[in-house]
Amino acid sequence: MQQFIGMGVALVTPFKNDFTVDVEALTRLVNFNIENGTNYLVINGTTGESATISKEEKELIIDTIVKVNNNRLPLILGVGGNNTLEVVKELKTRDLSHFEGILSVAPYYSKPTQEGFYQHYKAIAEATEKPIILYNVPGRTARNMEPSTTLRLAKDLKNIVAVKEAGNNQQQYYTLLKDKPADFLIISGDDDLALGVTLAGGSGVISVIGQAFPKEFSDMIQLGLEGKNKEAYEIHYKLMDIINYIFEENNPAGIKEVLSQLNICSNKVRLPLVSASENLHHKIKNFISNF
C-alpha cells in the first residue's frame, strides 16, 4: 500500500458566489497540489462538504478531478455514511476504476456499539475488492471506534488496509501503532499530531492544511518518515499557528479562508456552516503575510 504513504490531502469543494461548484477553482486546487508535492488526493471527504453535496454534484466533482489529475497521483474516494445498505449499494454500482482505494467514515449519529462498527465495515469490505481506509473521527460521529475494533477489522478483512485516525488522542495512536498487523497503515487525520504520529511509526497523514501548503507539509511528513525529527519539527513549528487557526471555528471554513487568501478558491461554505469570521480572516492574513 505504498500509494497511501506520505501526505494525502482531503480536498475542499470550491464554490462560486452562488454556491454552485466552481470547476475552475477545483482545477487550480488539484494542479497546485500535484505540482507541489502532495502524494495522493482524497475526494468527497468531510472537508469536501460531502454532507451538503448532491449526487449530481458529486459526479461533477469526481469527473473534474479524474480528468485534471490524468493519472498523475493516486485518488481515494470517500464513500461512507450511517446507512450501511446505501454505502454497500454505492460501492457495488459505482465505477471505481479510477480510484486506488476507498475512505469510509465511521457511521455518524446512530452511535453504534463496537460490534455495530465491526459489522458495518465488514459489510463494506465484502462489497468491494478495493482497499479500504477506515476513518475514525469521533468529534464528528459522536462515537469512538476503539483500537480493539480497528485491529479486529485489520486482522479479519484483507482489503481493510489502513485507518485514518482523527480522534486527537495520542494514546489511541500509540495503541494502534503497537498492536497493528505489520502491513496495516496508521494514517493521521489530525494535522497537529501528524508529525509525531509519523515519527512514532505512522504512515503519514490525510491533511486539511496540506492542500494550502503542500510543499512544506509534504516535506515535513517525508522527513518524519525518514526519522529526521529535528528538520521535520522546524517545519512543524512554522505551520503550527495556521493549523490551529483553520480549526478554530469550523472545517472547512478555516481552510477555505486560507485558500481564498492564496487566490485558489473562494471562502464560501454551504449552510449550516458559515464563512470564517472577520477575526479569523485577519489572523490568517497576518500569518500568510509573514510566512
PDB file of C-alpha atoms in Angstrom:
ATOM      1  CA  MET A   1       0.000   0.000   0.000  1.00  0.00           C
ATOM      2  CA  GLN A   2       2.856   2.355  -0.847  1.00  0.00           C
ATOM      3  CA  GLN A   3       0.404   4.718  -2.579  1.00  0.00           C
ATOM      4  CA  PHE A   4      -1.106   5.578   0.834  1.00  0.00           C
ATOM      5  CA  ILE A   5       2.185   6.551   2.473  1.00  0.00           C
ATOM      6  CA  GLY A   6       3.134  10.227   2.765  1.00  0.00           C
ATOM      7  CA  MET A   7       0.798  13.208   2.589  1.00  0.00           C
ATOM      8  CA  GLY A   8      -2.669  12.853   1.185  1.00  0.00           C
ATOM      9  CA  VAL A   9      -4.988  15.848   1.211  1.00  0.00           C
ATOM     10  CA  ALA A  10      -8.713  15.951   1.890  1.00  0.00           C
ATOM     11  CA  LEU A  11      -9.747  18.309  -0.891  1.00  0.00           C
ATOM     12  CA  VAL A  12     -12.278  21.069  -0.307  1.00  0.00           C
ATOM     13  CA  THR A  13     -15.110  21.628  -2.768  1.00  0.00           C
ATOM     14  CA  PRO A  14     -14.741  25.191  -4.076  1.00  0.00           C
ATOM     15  CA  PHE A  15     -17.954  27.164  -4.585  1.00  0.00           C
ATOM     16  CA  LYS A  16     -18.807  30.219  -6.652  1.00  0.00           C
ATOM     17  CA  ASN A  17     -20.609  33.177  -5.085  1.00  0.00           C
ATOM     18  CA  ASP A  18     -23.933  31.490  -5.882  1.00  0.00           C
ATOM     19  CA  PHE A  19     -22.733  28.337  -4.057  1.00  0.00           C
ATOM     20  CA  THR A  20     -22.542  26.180  -7.174  1.00  0.00           C
ATOM     21  CA  VAL A  21     -19.440  24.033  -7.639  1.00  0.00           C
ATOM     22  CA  ASP A  22     -16.540  26.054  -9.043  1.00  0.00           C
ATOM     23  CA  VAL A  23     -14.892  23.716 -11.534  1.00  0.00           C
ATOM     24  CA  GLU A  24     -12.214  26.241 -12.496  1.00  0.00           C
ATOM     25  CA  ALA A  25     -11.122  26.702  -8.879  1.00  0.00           C
ATOM     26  CA  LEU A  26     -11.190  22.947  -8.286  1.00  0.00           C
ATOM     27  CA  THR A  27      -8.890  22.543 -11.288  1.00  0.00           C
ATOM     28  CA  ARG A  28      -6.488  25.115  -9.805  1.00  0.00           C
ATOM     29  CA  LEU A  29      -6.509  23.370  -6.450  1.00  0.00           C
ATOM     30  CA  VAL A  30      -5.766  19.940  -7.901  1.00  0.00           C
ATOM     31  CA  ASN A  31      -2.939  21.217 -10.106  1.00  0.00           C
ATOM     32  CA  PHE A  32      -1.478  23.251  -7.232  1.00  0.00           C
ATOM     33  CA  ASN A  33      -1.266  20.128  -5.093  1.00  0.00           C
ATOM     34  CA  ILE A  34       0.082  17.867  -7.815  1.00  0.00           C
ATOM     35  CA  GLU A  35       2.792  20.380  -8.685  1.00  0.00           C
ATOM     36  CA  ASN A  36       3.884  20.948  -5.080  1.00  0.00           C
ATOM     37  CA  GLY A  37       4.487  17.532  -3.590  1.00  0.00           C
ATOM     38  CA  THR A  38       1.167  16.069  -2.463  1.00  0.00           C
ATOM     39  CA  ASN A  39       1.313  12.260  -2.618  1.00  0.00           C
ATOM     40  CA  TYR A  40      -2.377  11.424  -3.101  1.00  0.00           C
ATOM     41  CA  LEU A  41      -5.773  13.114  -3.278  1.00  0.00           C
ATOM     42  CA  VAL A  42      -8.907  12.324  -1.269  1.00  0.00           C
ATOM     43  CA  ILE A  43     -12.249  13.227  -2.859  1.00  0.00           C
ATOM     44  CA  ASN A  44     -15.630  13.682  -1.162  1.00  0.00           C
ATOM     45  CA  GLY A  45     -14.444  13.568   2.425  1.00  0.00           C
ATOM     46  CA  THR A  46     -15.822  15.636   5.282  1.00  0.00           C
ATOM     47  CA  THR A  47     -13.605  18.564   4.270  1.00  0.00           C
ATOM     48  CA  GLY A  48     -15.222  18.417   0.833  1.00  0.00           C
ATOM     49  CA  GLU A  49     -18.591  19.175   2.498  1.00  0.00           C
ATOM     50  CA  SER A  50     -19.898  15.784   1.414  1.00  0.00           C
ATOM     51  CA  ALA A  51     -22.915  16.172   3.692  1.00  0.00           C
ATOM     52  CA  THR A  52     -24.267  19.043   1.556  1.00  0.00           C
ATOM     53  CA  ILE A  53     -23.182  17.848  -1.904  1.00  0.00           C
ATOM     54  CA  SER A  54     -25.879  16.425  -4.186  1.00  0.00           C
ATOM     55  CA  LYS A  55     -25.434  13.193  -6.161  1.00  0.00           C
ATOM     56  CA  GLU A  56     -25.170  15.180  -9.385  1.00  0.00           C
ATOM     57  CA  GLU A  57     -22.543  17.482  -7.906  1.00  0.00           C
ATOM     58  CA  LYS A  58     -20.586  14.512  -6.624  1.00  0.00           C
ATOM     59  CA  GLU A  59     -20.381  13.166 -10.170  1.00  0.00           C
ATOM     60  CA  LEU A  60     -19.213  16.555 -11.444  1.00  0.00           C
ATOM     61  CA  ILE A  61     -16.523  16.757  -8.747  1.00  0.00           C
ATOM     62  CA  ILE A  62     -15.301  13.224  -9.437  1.00  0.00           C
ATOM     63  CA  ASP A  63     -15.260  13.715 -13.215  1.00  0.00           C
ATOM     64  CA  THR A  64     -13.385  17.018 -12.882  1.00  0.00           C
ATOM     65  CA  ILE A  65     -10.698  15.672 -10.559  1.00  0.00           C
ATOM     66  CA  VAL A  66     -10.193  12.463 -12.543  1.00  0.00           C
ATOM     67  CA  LYS A  67      -9.761  14.478 -15.739  1.00  0.00           C
ATOM     68  CA  VAL A  68      -7.430  17.100 -14.253  1.00  0.00           C
ATOM     69  CA  ASN A  69      -5.370  14.538 -12.360  1.00  0.00           C
ATOM     70  CA  ASN A  70      -4.891  12.455 -15.521  1.00  0.00           C
ATOM     71  CA  ASN A  71      -3.401   9.529 -13.565  1.00  0.00           C
ATOM     72  CA  ARG A  72      -0.659  11.708 -12.041  1.00  0.00           C
ATOM     73  CA  LEU A  73      -1.490  10.946  -8.388  1.00  0.00           C
ATOM     74  CA  PRO A  74      -3.395   8.122  -6.679  1.00  0.00           C
ATOM     75  CA  LEU A  75      -7.013   9.020  -5.957  1.00  0.00           C
ATOM     76  CA  ILE A  76      -9.074   7.907  -2.951  1.00  0.00           C
ATOM     77  CA  LEU A  77     -12.851   8.283  -2.934  1.00  0.00           C
ATOM     78  CA  GLY A  78     -14.897   8.966   0.171  1.00  0.00           C
ATOM     79  CA  VAL A  79     -17.822   6.547   0.346  1.00  0.00           C
ATOM     80  CA  GLY A  80     -19.375   6.348   3.785  1.00  0.00           C
ATOM     81  CA  GLY A  81     -22.372   7.083   5.949  1.00  0.00           C
ATOM     82  CA  ASN A  82     -24.645   5.694   8.618  1.00  0.00           C
ATOM     83  CA  ASN A  83     -26.884   3.798   6.190  1.00  0.00           C
ATOM     84  CA  THR A  84     -24.836   0.646   5.661  1.00  0.00           C
ATOM     85  CA  LEU A  85     -27.080  -0.669   2.892  1.00  0.00           C
ATOM     86  CA  GLU A  86     -26.713   2.559   0.882  1.00  0.00           C
ATOM     87  CA  VAL A  87     -22.927   2.554   1.280  1.00  0.00           C
ATOM     88  CA  VAL A  88     -22.802  -1.068   0.094  1.00  0.00           C
ATOM     89  CA  LYS A  89     -25.084  -0.229  -2.837  1.00  0.00           C
ATOM     90  CA  GLU A  90     -22.858   2.646  -3.957  1.00  0.00           C
ATOM     91  CA  LEU A  91     -19.739   0.506  -3.773  1.00  0.00           C
ATOM     92  CA  LYS A  92     -21.391  -2.212  -5.860  1.00  0.00           C
ATOM     93  CA  THR A  93     -22.770   0.123  -8.527  1.00  0.00           C
ATOM     94  CA  ARG A  94     -20.193   2.916  -8.872  1.00  0.00           C
ATOM     95  CA  ASP A  95     -17.319   2.765 -11.362  1.00  0.00           C
ATOM     96  CA  LEU A  96     -14.284   2.685  -9.069  1.00  0.00           C
ATOM     97  CA  SER A  97     -11.702   2.037 -11.776  1.00  0.00           C
ATOM     98  CA  HIS A  98     -10.055   5.453 -11.323  1.00  0.00           C
ATOM     99  CA  PHE A  99      -9.534   5.000  -7.581  1.00  0.00           C
ATOM    100  CA  GLU A 100      -6.781   3.284  -5.644  1.00  0.00           C
ATOM    101  CA  GLY A 101      -8.916   2.969  -2.554  1.00  0.00           C
ATOM    102  CA  ILE A 102     -11.967   3.965  -0.527  1.00  0.00           C
ATOM    103  CA  LEU A 103     -12.062   6.169   2.574  1.00  0.00           C
ATOM    104  CA  SER A 104     -15.131   5.283   4.623  1.00  0.00           C
ATOM    105  CA  VAL A 105     -16.123   7.387   7.605  1.00  0.00           C
ATOM    106  CA  ALA A 106     -17.406   5.673  10.733  1.00  0.00           C
ATOM    107  CA  PRO A 107     -21.217   5.733  10.970  1.00  0.00           C
ATOM    108  CA  TYR A 108     -22.341   9.047  12.415  1.00  0.00           C
ATOM    109  CA  TYR A 109     -25.360   9.997  14.543  1.00  0.00           C
ATOM    110  CA  SER A 110     -26.546   6.389  15.024  1.00  0.00           C
ATOM    111  CA  LYS A 111     -23.931   5.811  17.783  1.00  0.00           C
ATOM    112  CA  PRO A 112     -23.361   2.086  17.138  1.00  0.00           C
ATOM    113  CA  THR A 113     -21.715  -0.298  19.586  1.00  0.00           C
ATOM    114  CA  GLN A 114     -18.250  -1.611  18.789  1.00  0.00           C
ATOM    115  CA  GLU A 115     -19.889  -4.701  17.289  1.00  0.00           C
ATOM    116  CA  GLY A 116     -22.005  -2.372  15.163  1.00  0.00           C
ATOM    117  CA  PHE A 117     -18.847  -0.697  13.845  1.00  0.00           C
ATOM    118  CA  TYR A 118     -17.368  -4.092  13.063  1.00  0.00           C
ATOM    119  CA  GLN A 119     -20.418  -5.403  11.189  1.00  0.00           C
ATOM    120  CA  HIS A 120     -20.799  -2.106   9.273  1.00  0.00           C
ATOM    121  CA  TYR A 121     -17.238  -2.220   7.986  1.00  0.00           C
ATOM    122  CA  LYS A 122     -17.386  -5.974   7.375  1.00  0.00           C
ATOM    123  CA  ALA A 123     -20.359  -5.421   5.057  1.00  0.00           C
ATOM    124  CA  ILE A 124     -18.475  -2.624   3.265  1.00  0.00           C
ATOM    125  CA  ALA A 125     -15.324  -4.719   2.857  1.00  0.00           C
ATOM    126  CA  GLU A 126     -17.321  -7.564   1.376  1.00  0.00           C
ATOM    127  CA  ALA A 127     -18.982  -5.223  -1.145  1.00  0.00           C
ATOM    128  CA  THR A 128     -15.767  -4.301  -2.987  1.00  0.00           C
ATOM    129  CA  GLU A 129     -12.301  -5.591  -3.732  1.00  0.00           C
ATOM    130  CA  LYS A 130     -10.852  -2.084  -3.445  1.00  0.00           C
ATOM    131  CA  PRO A 131      -8.560  -1.312  -0.498  1.00  0.00           C
ATOM    132  CA  ILE A 132     -10.476   0.379   2.307  1.00  0.00           C
ATOM    133  CA  ILE A 133      -9.216   3.021   4.714  1.00  0.00           C
ATOM    134  CA  LEU A 134     -11.293   3.194   7.883  1.00  0.00           C
ATOM    135  CA  TYR A 135     -11.971   6.728   9.128  1.00  0.00           C
ATOM    136  CA  ASN A 136     -12.452   7.226  12.856  1.00  0.00           C
ATOM    137  CA  VAL A 137     -13.442  10.800  13.708  1.00  0.00           C
ATOM    138  CA  PRO A 138     -15.441  10.739  16.971  1.00  0.00           C
ATOM    139  CA  GLY A 139     -15.645  14.524  17.167  1.00  0.00           C
ATOM    140  CA  ARG A 140     -17.976  14.385  14.171  1.00  0.00           C
ATOM    141  CA  THR A 141     -19.601  10.962  14.545  1.00  0.00           C
ATOM    142  CA  ALA A 142     -20.357  11.083  18.298  1.00  0.00           C
ATOM    143  CA  ARG A 143     -18.832   7.647  18.939  1.00  0.00           C
ATOM    144  CA  ASN A 144     -15.214   6.492  19.125  1.00  0.00           C
ATOM    145  CA  MET A 145     -14.197   3.325  17.319  1.00  0.00           C
ATOM    146  CA  GLU A 146     -11.919   1.666  19.852  1.00  0.00           C
ATOM    147  CA  PRO A 147      -8.476   0.387  18.840  1.00  0.00           C
ATOM    148  CA  SER A 148      -9.592  -3.182  19.560  1.00  0.00           C
ATOM    149  CA  THR A 149     -12.322  -2.848  16.903  1.00  0.00           C
ATOM    150  CA  THR A 150      -9.976  -1.267  14.355  1.00  0.00           C
ATOM    151  CA  LEU A 151      -7.391  -4.003  14.904  1.00  0.00           C
ATOM    152  CA  ARG A 152     -10.035  -6.747  14.711  1.00  0.00           C
ATOM    153  CA  LEU A 153     -11.123  -5.408  11.335  1.00  0.00           C
ATOM    154  CA  ALA A 154      -7.498  -5.143  10.189  1.00  0.00           C
ATOM    155  CA  LYS A 155      -6.848  -8.769  11.075  1.00  0.00           C
ATOM    156  CA  ASP A 156     -10.120 -10.252   9.781  1.00  0.00           C
ATOM    157  CA  LEU A 157     -10.634  -8.456   6.449  1.00  0.00           C
ATOM    158  CA  LYS A 158      -7.781  -8.433   3.953  1.00  0.00           C
ATOM    159  CA  ASN A 159      -8.893  -5.347   1.990  1.00  0.00           C
ATOM    160  CA  ILE A 160      -9.128  -3.169   5.103  1.00  0.00           C
ATOM    161  CA  VAL A 161      -5.589  -1.833   4.787  1.00  0.00           C
ATOM    162  CA  ALA A 162      -5.426   1.344   6.890  1.00  0.00           C
ATOM    163  CA  VAL A 163      -7.159   3.657   9.310  1.00  0.00           C
ATOM    164  CA  LYS A 164      -7.342   7.422   9.183  1.00  0.00           C
ATOM    165  CA  GLU A 165      -7.382   8.064  12.915  1.00  0.00           C
ATOM    166  CA  ALA A 166      -8.722  11.504  13.833  1.00  0.00           C
ATOM    167  CA  GLY A 167      -9.627  11.314  17.496  1.00  0.00           C
ATOM    168  CA  ASN A 168      -6.820  13.700  18.505  1.00  0.00           C
ATOM    169  CA  ASN A 169      -5.893  11.064  21.085  1.00  0.00           C
ATOM    170  CA  GLN A 170      -2.183  10.282  21.290  1.00  0.00           C
ATOM    171  CA  GLN A 171      -2.665   7.219  23.490  1.00  0.00           C
ATOM    172  CA  GLN A 172      -5.051   5.731  20.940  1.00  0.00           C
ATOM    173  CA  TYR A 173      -2.473   6.276  18.205  1.00  0.00           C
ATOM    174  CA  TYR A 174       0.197   4.553  20.285  1.00  0.00           C
ATOM    175  CA  THR A 175      -2.065   1.564  20.976  1.00  0.00           C
ATOM    176  CA  LEU A 176      -2.781   1.164  17.264  1.00  0.00           C
ATOM    177  CA  LEU A 177       0.892   1.503  16.342  1.00  0.00           C
ATOM    178  CA  LYS A 178       1.951  -1.002  18.994  1.00  0.00           C
ATOM    179  CA  ASP A 179      -0.562  -3.714  18.163  1.00  0.00           C
ATOM    180  CA  LYS A 180      -1.286  -3.353  14.438  1.00  0.00           C
ATOM    181  CA  PRO A 181      -0.508  -6.044  11.847  1.00  0.00           C
ATOM    182  CA  ALA A 182       2.811  -5.364  10.118  1.00  0.00           C
ATOM    183  CA  ASP A 183       1.264  -4.281   6.816  1.00  0.00           C
ATOM    184  CA  PHE A 184      -1.613  -2.206   8.274  1.00  0.00           C
ATOM    185  CA  LEU A 185      -1.189   1.571   7.942  1.00  0.00           C
ATOM    186  CA  ILE A 186      -1.930   4.118  10.668  1.00  0.00           C
ATOM    187  CA  ILE A 187      -2.630   7.439   8.938  1.00  0.00           C
ATOM    188  CA  SER A 188      -3.037  10.601  10.983  1.00  0.00           C
ATOM    189  CA  GLY A 189      -6.209  12.591  10.468  1.00  0.00           C
ATOM    190  CA  ASP A 190      -5.040  15.249  12.913  1.00  0.00           C
ATOM    191  CA  ASP A 191      -2.786  17.861  11.326  1.00  0.00           C
ATOM    192  CA  ASP A 192      -1.412  18.954  14.691  1.00  0.00           C
ATOM    193  CA  LEU A 193      -0.347  15.397  15.627  1.00  0.00           C
ATOM    194  CA  ALA A 194       0.667  14.190  12.175  1.00  0.00           C
ATOM    195  CA  LEU A 195       4.414  14.572  12.568  1.00  0.00           C
ATOM    196  CA  GLY A 196       4.543  12.917  15.975  1.00  0.00           C
ATOM    197  CA  VAL A 197       2.444  10.002  14.723  1.00  0.00           C
ATOM    198  CA  THR A 198       4.669   9.613  11.653  1.00  0.00           C
ATOM    199  CA  LEU A 199       7.839   9.622  13.756  1.00  0.00           C
ATOM    200  CA  ALA A 200       6.266   7.016  16.060  1.00  0.00           C
ATOM    201  CA  GLY A 201       5.720   4.626  13.144  1.00  0.00           C
ATOM    202  CA  GLY A 202       2.709   6.007  11.321  1.00  0.00           C
ATOM    203  CA  SER A 203       2.410   6.179   7.541  1.00  0.00           C
ATOM    204  CA  GLY A 204       1.773   9.900   7.184  1.00  0.00           C
ATOM    205  CA  VAL A 205      -1.362  11.987   7.082  1.00  0.00           C
ATOM    206  CA  ILE A 206      -4.553  12.792   5.237  1.00  0.00           C
ATOM    207  CA  SER A 207      -4.326  16.523   5.771  1.00  0.00           C
ATOM    208  CA  VAL A 208      -6.534  19.584   5.598  1.00  0.00           C
ATOM    209  CA  ILE A 209      -3.866  22.299   5.823  1.00  0.00           C
ATOM    210  CA  GLY A 210      -1.631  20.368   3.430  1.00  0.00           C
ATOM    211  CA  GLN A 211      -3.657  21.455   0.399  1.00  0.00           C
ATOM    212  CA  ALA A 212      -2.738  25.093   1.132  1.00  0.00           C
ATOM    213  CA  PHE A 213       0.917  24.428   1.984  1.00  0.00           C
ATOM    214  CA  PRO A 214       1.591  21.210   0.085  1.00  0.00           C
ATOM    215  CA  LYS A 215       5.334  21.607  -0.339  1.00  0.00           C
ATOM    216  CA  GLU A 216       6.019  22.428   3.286  1.00  0.00           C
ATOM    217  CA  PHE A 217       3.668  19.862   4.792  1.00  0.00           C
ATOM    218  CA  SER A 218       4.690  17.029   2.467  1.00  0.00           C
ATOM    219  CA  ASP A 219       8.364  17.840   3.102  1.00  0.00           C
ATOM    220  CA  MET A 220       7.696  17.654   6.837  1.00  0.00           C
ATOM    221  CA  ILE A 221       5.985  14.269   6.551  1.00  0.00           C
ATOM    222  CA  GLN A 222       8.738  12.890   4.326  1.00  0.00           C
ATOM    223  CA  LEU A 223      11.359  13.996   6.842  1.00  0.00           C
ATOM    224  CA  GLY A 224       9.293  12.293   9.535  1.00  0.00           C
ATOM    225  CA  LEU A 225       9.178   9.057   7.532  1.00  0.00           C
ATOM    226  CA  GLU A 226      12.968   9.262   7.266  1.00  0.00           C
ATOM    227  CA  GLY A 227      13.304   9.784  11.027  1.00  0.00           C
ATOM    228  CA  LYS A 228      14.766  13.267  10.620  1.00  0.00           C
ATOM    229  CA  ASN A 229      12.916  14.715  13.566  1.00  0.00           C
ATOM    230  CA  LYS A 230      14.905  17.922  14.027  1.00  0.00           C
ATOM    231  CA  GLU A 231      14.437  19.078  10.432  1.00  0.00           C
ATOM    232  CA  ALA A 232      10.809  17.959  10.424  1.00  0.00           C
ATOM    233  CA  TYR A 233       9.946  19.839  13.608  1.00  0.00           C
ATOM    234  CA  GLU A 234      11.412  23.031  12.195  1.00  0.00           C
ATOM    235  CA  ILE A 235       8.654  22.935   9.560  1.00  0.00           C
ATOM    236  CA  HIS A 236       6.036  21.834  12.101  1.00  0.00           C
ATOM    237  CA  TYR A 237       6.699  24.886  14.258  1.00  0.00           C
ATOM    238  CA  LYS A 238       6.385  27.206  11.241  1.00  0.00           C
ATOM    239  CA  LEU A 239       2.944  25.763  10.440  1.00  0.00           C
ATOM    240  CA  MET A 240       1.672  25.267  13.973  1.00  0.00           C
ATOM    241  CA  ASP A 241      -0.288  28.538  14.237  1.00  0.00           C
ATOM    242  CA  ILE A 242      -2.076  28.148  10.905  1.00  0.00           C
ATOM    243  CA  ILE A 243      -3.049  24.584  11.782  1.00  0.00           C
ATOM    244  CA  ASN A 244      -4.670  25.880  14.948  1.00  0.00           C
ATOM    245  CA  TYR A 245      -6.386  28.723  13.099  1.00  0.00           C
ATOM    246  CA  ILE A 246      -8.102  26.585  10.464  1.00  0.00           C
ATOM    247  CA  PHE A 247      -9.875  24.505  13.106  1.00  0.00           C
ATOM    248  CA  GLU A 248     -10.720  27.448  15.365  1.00  0.00           C
ATOM    249  CA  GLU A 249     -14.270  27.883  14.035  1.00  0.00           C
ATOM    250  CA  ASN A 250     -15.235  25.029  11.737  1.00  0.00           C
ATOM    251  CA  ASN A 251     -13.795  22.872   8.995  1.00  0.00           C
ATOM    252  CA  PRO A 252     -13.676  23.671   6.087  1.00  0.00           C
ATOM    253  CA  ALA A 253     -14.385  27.367   6.674  1.00  0.00           C
ATOM    254  CA  GLY A 254     -10.867  27.862   8.017  1.00  0.00           C
ATOM    255  CA  ILE A 255      -9.008  26.134   5.185  1.00  0.00           C
ATOM    256  CA  LYS A 256     -11.234  27.823   2.595  1.00  0.00           C
ATOM    257  CA  GLU A 257     -10.302  31.200   4.078  1.00  0.00           C
ATOM    258  CA  VAL A 258      -6.622  30.280   3.675  1.00  0.00           C
ATOM    259  CA  LEU A 259      -7.173  29.122   0.089  1.00  0.00           C
ATOM    260  CA  SER A 260      -9.109  32.319  -0.662  1.00  0.00           C
ATOM    261  CA  GLN A 261      -6.198  34.452   0.509  1.00  0.00           C
ATOM    262  CA  LEU A 262      -3.880  32.333  -1.665  1.00  0.00           C
ATOM    263  CA  ASN A 263      -6.169  33.092  -4.666  1.00  0.00           C
ATOM    264  CA  ILE A 264      -7.041  29.429  -5.236  1.00  0.00           C
ATOM    265  CA  CYS A 265     -10.756  29.437  -4.455  1.00  0.00           C
ATOM    266  CA  SER A 266     -13.424  31.453  -2.633  1.00  0.00           C
ATOM    267  CA  ASN A 267     -14.072  31.157   1.095  1.00  0.00           C
ATOM    268  CA  LYS A 268     -17.715  30.148   0.524  1.00  0.00           C
ATOM    269  CA  VAL A 269     -19.143  27.251   2.543  1.00  0.00           C
ATOM    270  CA  ARG A 270     -22.686  25.921   2.500  1.00  0.00           C
ATOM    271  CA  LEU A 271     -25.122  26.248   5.365  1.00  0.00           C
ATOM    272  CA  PRO A 272     -25.298  25.208   8.123  1.00  0.00           C
ATOM    273  CA  LEU A 273     -21.616  26.193   8.003  1.00  0.00           C
ATOM    274  CA  VAL A 274     -20.686  29.848   7.667  1.00  0.00           C
ATOM    275  CA  SER A 275     -17.553  31.505   6.347  1.00  0.00           C
ATOM    276  CA  ALA A 276     -14.667  32.497   8.612  1.00  0.00           C
ATOM    277  CA  SER A 277     -15.264  35.444  10.900  1.00  0.00           C
ATOM    278  CA  GLU A 278     -13.540  38.786  10.429  1.00  0.00           C
ATOM    279  CA  ASN A 279     -11.315  37.998  13.397  1.00  0.00           C
ATOM    280  CA  LEU A 280     -10.173  34.691  11.888  1.00  0.00           C
ATOM    281  CA  HIS A 281      -9.737  36.344   8.485  1.00  0.00           C
ATOM    282  CA  HIS A 282      -7.227  38.784   9.990  1.00  0.00           C
ATOM    283  CA  LYS A 283      -5.354  36.070  11.895  1.00  0.00           C
ATOM    284  CA  ILE A 284      -4.921  34.066   8.705  1.00  0.00           C
ATOM    285  CA  LYS A 285      -3.997  37.150   6.679  1.00  0.00           C
ATOM    286  CA  ASN A 286      -1.310  38.060   9.186  1.00  0.00           C
ATOM    287  CA  PHE A 287       0.101  34.526   9.156  1.00  0.00           C
ATOM    288  CA  ILE A 288       0.293  34.383   5.346  1.00  0.00           C
ATOM    289  CA  SER A 289       1.862  37.849   5.157  1.00  0.00           C
ATOM    290  CA  ASN A 290       4.646  36.754   7.488  1.00  0.00           C
ATOM    291  CA  PHE A 291       5.118  33.167   6.305  1.00  0.00           C
TER     292      PHE A 291
END
